[in-house]
Short mmCIF file of C-alpha atoms in Angstrom, two decimals:
data_model
loop_
_atom_site.label_atom_id
_atom_site.label_comp_id
_atom_site.label_asym_id
_atom_site.label_seq_id
_atom_site.Cartn_x
_atom_site.Cartn_y
_atom_site.Cartn_z
CA UNK B 176 19.85 -6.98 -36.44
CA UNK B 177 18.41 -7.15 -33.09
CA UNK B 178 21.78 -6.57 -31.41
CA UNK B 179 22.44 -3.58 -33.66
CA UNK B 180 18.89 -2.06 -32.78
CA UNK B 181 19.61 -2.80 -29.04
CA UNK B 182 23.01 -0.92 -29.17
CA UNK B 183 21.36 2.35 -30.66
CA UNK B 184 20.21 4.00 -27.39
CA UNK B 185 18.12 6.64 -29.18
CA UNK B 186 15.51 4.11 -29.69
CA UNK B 187 12.47 3.78 -27.29
CA UNK B 188 13.70 2.03 -24.12
CA UNK B 189 10.72 -0.31 -24.01
CA UNK B 190 11.30 -1.38 -27.68
CA UNK B 191 14.97 -1.98 -26.85
CA UNK B 192 13.97 -4.05 -23.94
CA UNK B 193 11.77 -6.10 -26.27
CA UNK B 194 14.72 -6.46 -28.73
CA UNK B 195 16.73 -7.86 -25.81
CA UNK B 196 14.02 -10.26 -24.59
CA UNK B 197 13.84 -11.66 -28.21
CA UNK B 198 17.65 -12.24 -28.15
CA UNK B 199 17.40 -14.07 -24.77
CA UNK B 200 14.61 -16.19 -26.19
CA UNK B 201 16.82 -17.34 -29.00
CA UNK B 202 20.26 -17.42 -27.26
CA UNK B 203 20.37 -16.91 -23.56
CA UNK B 204 24.07 -17.30 -23.57
CA UNK B 205 24.53 -14.24 -25.86
CA UNK B 206 22.05 -12.31 -23.70
CA UNK B 207 24.13 -13.22 -20.61
CA UNK B 208 27.14 -11.59 -22.39
CA UNK B 209 25.16 -8.51 -23.38
CA UNK B 210 23.48 -7.45 -20.23
CA UNK B 211 26.50 -6.74 -17.98
CA UNK B 212 27.55 -4.09 -20.59
CA UNK B 213 24.29 -2.34 -20.03
CA UNK B 214 24.76 -1.07 -16.45
CA UNK B 215 24.91 2.61 -17.47
CA UNK B 216 22.18 2.23 -20.15
CA UNK B 217 19.48 4.88 -20.48
CA UNK B 218 16.84 2.11 -20.34
CA UNK B 219 15.97 1.72 -16.72
CA UNK B 220 14.81 -1.88 -17.33
CA UNK B 221 18.06 -3.06 -18.88
CA UNK B 222 20.20 -1.08 -16.39
CA UNK B 223 18.25 -2.75 -13.53
CA UNK B 224 19.18 -6.23 -14.84
CA UNK B 225 22.86 -5.28 -15.08
CA UNK B 226 22.87 -3.80 -11.65
CA UNK B 227 21.25 -6.83 -10.27
CA UNK B 228 24.09 -9.06 -11.73
CA UNK B 229 26.46 -6.88 -9.50
CA UNK B 230 24.42 -7.14 -6.45
CA UNK B 231 24.20 -10.91 -6.88
CA UNK B 232 27.86 -11.12 -7.28
CA UNK B 233 28.40 -8.95 -4.18
CA UNK B 234 26.18 -11.24 -2.08
CA UNK B 235 28.22 -14.37 -3.33
CA UNK B 236 31.47 -12.57 -2.51
CA UNK B 237 30.12 -11.81 0.98
CA UNK B 238 28.90 -15.31 1.47
CA UNK B 239 32.32 -16.57 0.57
CA UNK B 240 34.06 -14.43 2.98
CA UNK B 241 35.55 -11.85 0.52
CA UNK B 242 34.24 -8.79 2.33
CA UNK B 243 36.54 -6.27 0.63
CA UNK B 244 35.36 -7.35 -2.92
CA UNK B 245 31.70 -7.42 -1.73
CA UNK B 246 31.92 -3.91 -0.26
CA UNK B 247 33.59 -2.80 -3.66
CA UNK B 248 30.68 -4.48 -5.54
CA UNK B 249 28.01 -3.16 -3.50
CA UNK B 250 29.48 0.36 -4.02
CA UNK B 251 29.46 -0.11 -7.75
CA UNK B 252 25.86 -1.23 -7.66
CA UNK B 253 24.94 1.95 -5.79
CA UNK B 254 26.73 4.18 -8.35
CA UNK B 255 24.70 2.82 -11.16
CA UNK B 256 21.37 1.77 -9.47
CA UNK B 257 18.27 3.80 -10.33
CA UNK B 258 15.65 1.30 -8.95
CA UNK B 259 14.66 2.24 -5.37
CA UNK B 260 14.87 -1.21 -3.90
CA UNK B 261 18.30 -1.81 -5.45
CA UNK B 262 19.61 1.38 -3.86
CA UNK B 263 18.15 0.38 -0.56
CA UNK B 264 19.77 -2.94 -0.73
CA UNK B 265 23.09 -1.52 -1.54
CA UNK B 266 22.84 1.20 1.12
CA UNK B 267 22.00 -1.30 3.75
CA UNK B 268 25.04 -3.59 2.82
CA UNK B 269 27.40 -0.61 2.66
CA UNK B 270 26.29 0.59 5.99
CA UNK B 271 26.83 -2.93 7.48
CA UNK B 272 30.39 -2.49 6.39
CA UNK B 273 30.55 0.91 8.21
CA UNK B 274 30.56 2.93 5.12
CA UNK B 275 28.73 6.32 5.26
CA UNK B 276 26.00 6.73 2.48
CA UNK B 277 24.37 10.01 1.96
CA UNK B 278 20.92 8.74 0.91
CA UNK B 279 19.35 12.20 0.39
CA UNK B 280 22.08 13.13 -1.93
CA UNK B 281 22.06 9.83 -3.71
CA UNK B 282 18.21 10.32 -4.53
CA UNK B 283 18.47 14.12 -4.91
CA UNK B 284 15.74 14.79 -2.36
CA UNK B 285 15.11 18.48 -1.75
CA UNK B 286 15.69 18.99 1.94
CA UNK B 287 15.56 22.76 2.51
CA UNK B 288 12.27 24.71 2.20
CA UNK B 289 10.32 27.63 3.30
CA UNK B 290 6.90 26.71 4.54
CA UNK B 291 3.66 28.60 5.48
CA UNK B 292 0.48 27.72 6.78
CA UNK B 293 -1.96 26.61 7.88
CA UNK B 294 -4.66 27.88 5.50
CA UNK B 295 -8.27 26.61 5.52
CA UNK B 296 -9.26 23.45 3.73
CA UNK B 297 -12.66 22.89 5.26
CA UNK B 298 -14.86 20.59 3.23
CA UNK B 299 -11.76 20.09 0.92
CA UNK B 300 -12.48 23.48 -0.44
CA UNK B 301 -8.87 24.70 -0.03
CA UNK B 302 -7.43 22.61 -2.78
CA UNK B 303 -8.95 24.87 -5.49
CA UNK B 304 -8.91 28.05 -3.44
CA UNK B 305 -6.06 30.43 -4.34
CA UNK B 306 -4.13 31.62 -1.39
CA UNK B 307 -1.52 34.35 -1.54
CA UNK B 308 1.56 32.09 -2.04
CA UNK B 309 0.02 31.00 -5.44
CA UNK B 310 0.08 34.72 -6.57
CA UNK B 311 3.35 35.86 -5.04
CA UNK B 312 6.27 34.68 -3.22
CA UNK B 313 7.21 37.17 -0.54
CA UNK B 314 9.23 35.44 2.20
CA UNK B 315 8.79 38.25 4.69
CA UNK B 316 5.01 38.70 4.05
CA UNK B 317 2.29 37.80 6.55
CA UNK B 318 -1.12 36.54 5.44
CA UNK B 319 -4.44 35.62 7.00
CA UNK B 320 -4.40 31.97 7.64
CA UNK B 321 -7.03 29.61 9.12
CA UNK B 322 -6.60 30.72 12.62
CA UNK B 323 -4.84 34.05 12.48
CA UNK B 324 -1.82 35.53 10.73
CA UNK B 325 0.86 33.18 9.28
CA UNK B 326 4.36 33.85 7.86
CA UNK B 327 7.13 31.90 6.09
CA UNK B 328 9.64 29.85 8.18
CA UNK B 329 12.58 27.69 7.35
CA UNK B 330 12.13 23.88 7.31
CA UNK B 331 15.05 21.51 6.72
CA UNK B 332 13.89 17.85 6.38
CA UNK B 333 15.96 15.40 8.76
CA UNK B 334 14.33 12.37 7.06
CA UNK B 335 16.77 10.52 4.83
CA UNK B 336 13.96 10.04 2.19
CA UNK B 337 13.27 13.71 2.16
CA UNK B 338 9.93 13.68 4.06
CA UNK B 339 8.66 17.27 4.58
CA UNK B 340 6.47 16.62 7.50
CA UNK B 341 4.02 19.45 7.80
CA UNK B 342 2.84 18.08 11.24
CA UNK B 343 6.19 19.23 12.68
CA UNK B 344 5.86 22.95 12.34
CA UNK B 345 2.04 23.01 12.77
CA UNK B 346 1.07 20.23 14.88
CA UNK B 347 -1.46 17.50 14.15
CA UNK B 348 -4.09 19.54 12.29
CA UNK B 349 -7.10 18.57 10.05
CA UNK B 350 -8.84 20.41 7.18
CA UNK B 351 -5.76 22.59 6.38
CA UNK B 352 -3.52 23.47 3.65
CA UNK B 353 0.00 24.73 3.51
CA UNK B 354 2.77 25.68 1.06
CA UNK B 355 6.46 24.83 0.74
CA UNK B 356 8.76 26.74 -1.42
CA UNK B 357 12.37 25.95 -2.51
CA UNK B 358 14.88 27.59 -4.77
CA UNK B 359 16.81 25.29 -7.02
CA UNK B 360 19.96 26.40 -8.84
CA UNK B 361 20.49 24.52 -11.94
CA UNK B 362 23.94 24.22 -13.63
CA UNK B 363 22.41 24.43 -17.19
CA UNK B 364 19.08 24.69 -18.98
CA UNK B 365 17.77 21.21 -19.47
CA UNK B 366 14.72 18.92 -19.34
CA UNK B 367 14.23 17.02 -16.09
CA UNK B 368 11.71 15.12 -14.00
CA UNK B 369 10.19 16.21 -10.64
CA UNK B 370 9.39 13.06 -8.76
CA UNK B 371 6.99 13.43 -5.78
CA UNK B 372 5.58 11.10 -3.22
CA UNK B 373 2.68 12.00 -1.10
CA UNK B 374 -0.57 10.55 0.39
CA UNK B 375 -2.37 13.89 0.66
CA UNK B 376 -3.84 16.30 -2.09
CA UNK B 377 -1.17 18.30 -3.66
CA UNK B 378 -0.26 20.79 -6.48
CA UNK B 379 3.10 21.71 -7.79
CA UNK B 380 4.40 24.96 -9.52
CA UNK B 381 7.80 25.23 -11.11
CA UNK B 382 9.04 28.77 -12.02
CA UNK B 383 5.51 30.10 -11.40
CA UNK B 384 3.97 27.66 -13.90
CA UNK B 385 1.37 25.09 -12.63
CA UNK B 386 2.66 21.64 -13.40
CA UNK B 387 0.13 19.23 -12.00
CA UNK B 388 -2.02 18.23 -8.92
CA UNK B 389 -4.04 15.49 -7.31
CA UNK B 390 -7.13 15.97 -5.14
CA UNK B 391 -6.83 12.61 -3.41
CA UNK B 392 -6.24 11.67 0.17
CA UNK B 393 -4.63 8.91 2.10
CA UNK B 394 -3.93 6.50 -0.87
CA UNK B 395 -0.50 5.64 0.25
CA UNK B 396 3.00 7.03 -0.33
CA UNK B 397 6.04 5.86 -2.09
CA UNK B 398 9.25 7.16 -3.59
CA UNK B 399 8.67 8.46 -7.14
CA UNK B 400 4.92 8.00 -6.87
CA UNK B 401 4.35 10.82 -9.47
CA UNK B 402 6.79 11.61 -12.30
CA UNK B 403 6.30 15.10 -13.72
CA UNK B 404 8.38 16.33 -16.78
CA UNK B 405 9.75 19.85 -16.11
CA UNK B 406 12.24 22.26 -17.70
CA UNK B 407 15.02 23.73 -15.60
CA UNK B 408 16.48 27.08 -16.41
CA UNK B 409 20.03 27.82 -16.05
CA UNK B 410 20.48 29.41 -12.60
CA UNK B 411 17.74 29.81 -10.08
CA UNK B 412 14.44 27.91 -10.47
CA UNK B 413 11.49 28.03 -8.02
CA UNK B 414 9.45 25.11 -6.86
CA UNK B 415 6.26 25.58 -4.97
CA UNK B 416 4.13 22.66 -3.46
CA UNK B 417 0.83 23.05 -1.94
CA UNK B 418 -0.25 20.12 0.33
CA UNK B 419 -3.66 19.76 1.77
CA UNK B 420 -5.08 17.67 4.71
CA UNK B 421 -8.63 16.65 4.87
CA UNK B 422 -11.08 16.03 7.76
CA UNK B 423 -10.63 12.36 8.31
CA UNK B 424 -10.01 11.42 11.97
CA UNK B 425 -8.63 7.89 11.77
CA UNK B 426 -5.26 7.36 13.12
CA UNK B 427 -3.87 6.37 9.64
CA UNK B 428 -5.02 9.80 8.33
CA UNK B 429 -2.83 11.95 10.58
CA UNK B 430 0.13 12.02 8.17
CA UNK B 431 0.53 15.28 6.37
CA UNK B 432 3.61 15.26 4.23
CA UNK B 433 5.42 14.96 0.88
CA UNK B 434 8.83 14.27 -0.57
CA UNK B 435 10.32 15.75 -3.85
CA UNK B 436 13.45 15.11 -5.86
CA UNK B 437 14.77 16.20 -9.14
CA UNK B 438 16.15 13.63 -11.58
CA UNK B 439 16.72 12.77 -15.22
CA UNK B 440 14.62 10.36 -17.16
CA UNK B 441 16.43 7.42 -15.67
CA UNK B 442 15.87 8.46 -12.14
CA UNK B 443 19.53 9.65 -11.63
CA UNK B 444 19.66 12.72 -9.22
CA UNK B 445 20.35 16.10 -10.66
CA UNK B 446 21.76 17.95 -7.75
CA UNK B 447 21.20 21.76 -7.38
CA UNK B 448 24.25 23.92 -7.36
CA UNK B 449 23.01 25.53 -4.08
CA UNK B 450 22.41 22.19 -2.33
CA UNK B 451 23.51 22.26 1.31
CA UNK B 452 25.41 19.29 2.81
CA UNK B 453 23.02 16.81 4.28
#
């Protein structure tokens, strides 16, 4: 009965994982036969275990001198991996073999943006203050910024983990806010996840609808730090990110950036139709 339940992928992923753990407690040999078949499972936890078996096999193949088989196994692991650490392990191994890996495409990071700023965020009041980009997106418009007129400019991230570094166009500024805007062309209407990492305060709008925001600063950043459910429309979708910098002066507070990617519920990248080559 547990095996039958486990095979029905419409069940809750955590409940299915629990079913698998119960099987493993009773019969580890049977569990060992089941898990390799779950390498493309919608349950991230079950998939991760299956991918780890492939990575472990690749490492043994490499240690045994079978480099061709190891490279093939690392490539297979990368194709199915959703866990960030597993992806990074496979990428490092493949690059050691001289293979080219497009990390931004693998994750689906949004690399091309229009940015505008800086606007005022003195006393952290800019987070709630509504500046013109929240009312309209007119890429040829000029607005009053913190220290004079500001206008939109193109920004393409050159960081393979999609970091949009606001210090690059504006310099090391404090008590400021800025906006980044991207147009994302979806192949179909569907549910998706916007996954964001950032250590500054931020807000996100998708197709003009406010999704979420955090008025926190310098709490650390990691890939997929925040996972936000969104709905993509077939064709053009708009993504607007507001990112604020506070007035702290310590060296570790200078970073002013974020990263965004679009994925399905397992973390697999959903690539835009208008995505440019990395």
